Coordinates of C-alpha atoms in Angstrom, one line a residue:
M1 CA 0.0 0.0 0.0
K2 CA 1.3 3.5 -1.0
G3 CA -1.0 6.0 0.6
N4 CA -4.4 4.7 -0.3
Q5 CA -3.1 3.0 -3.4
P6 CA -2.9 -0.8 -3.3
I7 CA 0.3 -2.2 -4.8
N8 CA 0.5 -5.9 -5.7
I9 CA 4.0 -7.5 -6.0
L10 CA 4.8 -10.9 -7.3
N11 CA 8.3 -12.4 -7.0
M12 CA 9.5 -15.3 -9.0
H13 CA 12.7 -17.4 -9.6
T14 CA 12.3 -19.5 -12.7
N15 CA 14.4 -22.4 -14.1
S16 CA 17.9 -21.6 -15.3
D17 CA 19.6 -23.1 -18.3
T18 CA 22.2 -24.9 -16.2
S19 CA 21.2 -28.3 -17.8
G20 CA 20.2 -27.0 -21.2
D21 CA 17.7 -24.6 -22.8
K22 CA 14.7 -24.4 -20.4
H23 CA 12.7 -21.7 -22.2
E24 CA 9.6 -23.9 -22.5
V25 CA 9.7 -24.8 -18.8
R26 CA 10.0 -21.1 -18.0
M27 CA 7.1 -20.4 -20.2
Q28 CA 4.9 -22.8 -18.3
Q29 CA 6.0 -21.0 -15.1
F30 CA 5.2 -17.6 -16.5
N31 CA 1.8 -18.8 -17.5
I32 CA 1.2 -20.1 -13.9
V33 CA 2.1 -16.6 -12.6
K34 CA -0.4 -15.0 -15.0
E35 CA -3.0 -17.5 -13.9
V36 CA -2.4 -16.5 -10.3
I37 CA -2.7 -12.8 -11.1
D38 CA -6.0 -13.4 -13.0
S39 CA -7.4 -15.6 -10.1
K40 CA -7.0 -12.7 -7.7
N41 CA -9.4 -10.4 -9.6
I42 CA -7.2 -7.4 -9.0
S43 CA -8.8 -4.1 -9.9
A44 CA -7.6 -2.5 -13.1
E45 CA -7.0 0.6 -10.9
E46 CA -4.3 -1.1 -8.9
L47 CA -0.6 -1.4 -9.7
V48 CA 0.7 -4.9 -10.3
L49 CA 4.5 -5.5 -10.4
M50 CA 6.3 -8.7 -11.3
G51 CA 10.0 -9.1 -10.4
G52 CA 12.6 -11.7 -9.9
D53 CA 15.3 -13.9 -11.5
M54 CA 13.4 -14.7 -14.7
N55 CA 16.5 -16.4 -16.3
E56 CA 15.5 -15.1 -19.8
D57 CA 18.4 -13.0 -21.2
K58 CA 17.0 -10.1 -23.1
D59 CA 19.6 -10.5 -25.9
C60 CA 19.4 -14.3 -26.2
R61 CA 22.7 -14.9 -24.3
L62 CA 24.6 -13.1 -27.0
L63 CA 27.4 -12.0 -24.7
K64 CA 28.7 -15.5 -23.9
C65 CA 32.0 -16.7 -25.3
D66 CA 30.7 -20.1 -26.3
R67 CA 27.2 -18.9 -27.2
Q68 CA 24.7 -21.5 -28.2
A69 CA 21.6 -19.5 -28.1
K70 CA 18.3 -21.1 -29.3
C71 CA 16.7 -17.7 -29.9
E72 CA 17.3 -14.6 -32.0
N73 CA 16.2 -10.9 -31.8
Q74 CA 15.0 -11.1 -28.2
T75 CA 12.3 -13.7 -29.0
Y76 CA 12.5 -15.5 -25.6
Y77 CA 12.2 -12.1 -23.9
T78 CA 9.2 -11.2 -26.0
D79 CA 7.6 -14.5 -25.3
M80 CA 8.0 -13.9 -21.6
L81 CA 6.4 -10.4 -21.7
T82 CA 3.5 -11.8 -23.7
A83 CA 2.9 -14.7 -21.3
L84 CA 2.9 -12.3 -18.3
S85 CA 1.0 -9.6 -20.1
A86 CA 3.7 -7.3 -18.9
E87 CA 5.5 -4.1 -19.9
E88 CA 9.2 -3.4 -19.4
V89 CA 10.5 -0.4 -17.6
E90 CA 13.4 1.5 -19.2
I91 CA 16.8 0.6 -17.7
S92 CA 19.2 3.4 -17.1
T93 CA 22.9 2.7 -17.9
E94 CA 24.2 6.1 -16.7
E95 CA 25.8 4.6 -13.6
T96 CA 26.2 0.9 -14.4
D97 CA 25.7 -1.4 -17.3
A98 CA 22.4 -3.3 -17.7
W99 CA 23.6 -6.8 -16.9
T100 CA 22.5 -8.5 -13.7
Y101 CA 24.7 -11.5 -14.3
N102 CA 28.2 -10.3 -15.2
T103 CA 31.4 -12.2 -14.8
E104 CA 33.4 -9.1 -15.5
N105 CA 32.2 -7.2 -12.5
N106 CA 31.1 -9.9 -10.1
T107 CA 33.9 -11.6 -8.2
L108 CA 31.6 -14.5 -7.0
L109 CA 30.8 -15.3 -10.6
K110 CA 34.4 -14.8 -11.8
S111 CA 35.6 -17.4 -9.4
L112 CA 33.0 -20.0 -10.7
Y113 CA 34.4 -19.9 -14.2
E114 CA 38.1 -19.4 -13.5
T115 CA 39.0 -22.9 -14.8
S116 CA 36.4 -22.9 -17.7
D117 CA 37.3 -22.5 -21.3
C118 CA 34.5 -20.0 -21.4
D119 CA 34.7 -17.4 -18.6
T120 CA 32.7 -14.5 -20.0
Y121 CA 29.0 -14.3 -19.3
Q122 CA 27.0 -11.0 -19.4
Y123 CA 23.3 -11.4 -19.2
L124 CA 20.2 -9.4 -18.2
L125 CA 18.2 -12.1 -16.3
D126 CA 16.5 -10.1 -13.5
Y127 CA 13.6 -7.7 -14.0
I128 CA 10.8 -5.7 -12.6
F129 CA 7.8 -5.6 -14.9
V130 CA 4.4 -3.8 -14.8
S131 CA 1.2 -5.6 -15.7
K132 CA -0.4 -4.3 -18.8
D133 CA -3.8 -5.3 -17.5
H134 CA -3.7 -2.9 -14.6
I135 CA -2.7 0.7 -13.8
A136 CA 0.2 1.7 -16.1
A137 CA 3.6 3.0 -15.3
K138 CA 4.4 6.4 -16.6
S139 CA 7.2 7.0 -19.1
S140 CA 9.2 8.7 -16.4
S141 CA 9.6 5.4 -14.6
V142 CA 13.1 4.0 -14.7
C143 CA 15.2 1.0 -13.4
E144 CA 18.9 0.5 -12.8
V145 CA 21.2 -2.3 -11.9
L146 CA 22.9 -1.8 -8.6
H147 CA 26.2 -3.2 -7.5
P148 CA 26.0 -3.3 -3.7
L149 CA 29.0 -4.6 -1.7
S150 CA 29.5 -5.9 1.8
P151 CA 31.4 -3.8 4.4
E152 CA 34.5 -5.8 3.3
G153 CA 34.0 -4.8 -0.3
K154 CA 32.8 -8.2 -1.5
D155 CA 29.9 -9.0 -3.8
L156 CA 26.7 -10.1 -1.9
S157 CA 25.3 -12.4 -4.6
D158 CA 26.0 -13.9 -8.0
H159 CA 23.3 -11.6 -9.4
F160 CA 23.1 -7.9 -9.1
P161 CA 19.8 -6.4 -7.8
M162 CA 17.5 -4.4 -10.0
S163 CA 16.1 -1.1 -8.5
C164 CA 13.2 0.7 -10.0
V165 CA 11.3 3.9 -9.4
I166 CA 7.8 3.5 -10.8
D167 CA 5.7 6.6 -11.5
F168 CA 2.0 6.1 -11.8
D169 CA -1.3 7.9 -11.6
Q170 CA -3.2 7.0 -8.5
A171 CA -6.8 6.0 -8.9
T172 CA -9.0 9.1 -8.6
E173 CA -11.1 9.8 -5.6
T174 CA -14.3 11.9 -5.9
N175 CA -15.2 14.1 -2.9
T176 CA -18.7 15.6 -3.1
T177 CA -19.8 18.5 -0.9
G178 CA -23.3 19.8 -1.8
S179 CA -23.3 20.5 -5.6
V180 CA -19.5 20.8 -5.8
T181 CA -17.6 17.8 -7.0
E182 CA -13.8 17.7 -6.8
T183 CA -11.6 15.0 -8.4
V184 CA -8.4 14.4 -6.6
T185 CA -5.5 12.8 -8.5
E186 CA -1.9 12.4 -7.4
D187 CA 0.0 12.6 -10.7
Q188 CA 3.5 12.0 -9.4
D189 CA 3.4 9.4 -6.7
R190 CA 6.8 7.8 -6.8
W191 CA 7.3 4.3 -5.6
G192 CA 10.7 2.6 -5.4
A193 CA 11.1 -1.2 -5.4
L194 CA 14.5 -2.8 -4.7
L195 CA 14.5 -6.5 -5.5
E196 CA 17.6 -8.1 -4.1
L197 CA 17.7 -11.5 -5.7
Q198 CA 18.6 -14.6 -3.7
R199 CA 18.1 -12.5 -0.5
G200 CA 14.4 -11.8 -0.6
N201 CA 12.7 -8.5 -1.6
Y202 CA 11.8 -5.4 0.2
L203 CA 10.6 -1.8 -0.4
E204 CA 13.0 1.1 -0.6

């Protein structure tokens, strides 16, 4: 809840490709998430956010030194958005790159692949989406990939967290006094969601 505006948040962690291309398995999982959302009969005037480690790289695992992608032109990513009936939020790259799984900047990942013939992996696997069937995010909404470190300067997870500021119009409230009707709308209610993968999620 933000003020009087309900906010619905769904967190997921779908199958990885550790044992091969699991896109079809993930699609089944995305369909289940959509069925759960539909079963809740959430008002179209409420915000619905979906976040987590989706394990679908936006660019079909292009930045992998032994790339064996089964998709082209973001087809897996588009399939995911369609199944979830979701919209992406722009990701800013002003401060950091847009990869949440990055062997070049993450020491935990780097150590996993030190003895591998392929030691370069740069994927965007973790997202926060907005449901297209509910209140929309404004174009001013933006996400960024964070790189938090422990007090000792060590990486906290093998995935970097995605942080978003979602701008949206709150549902209007009508106040009536006598013959005077006033419609109250909050145009710039800013809501920040920080999803720290592998460690739970919380509001910022």
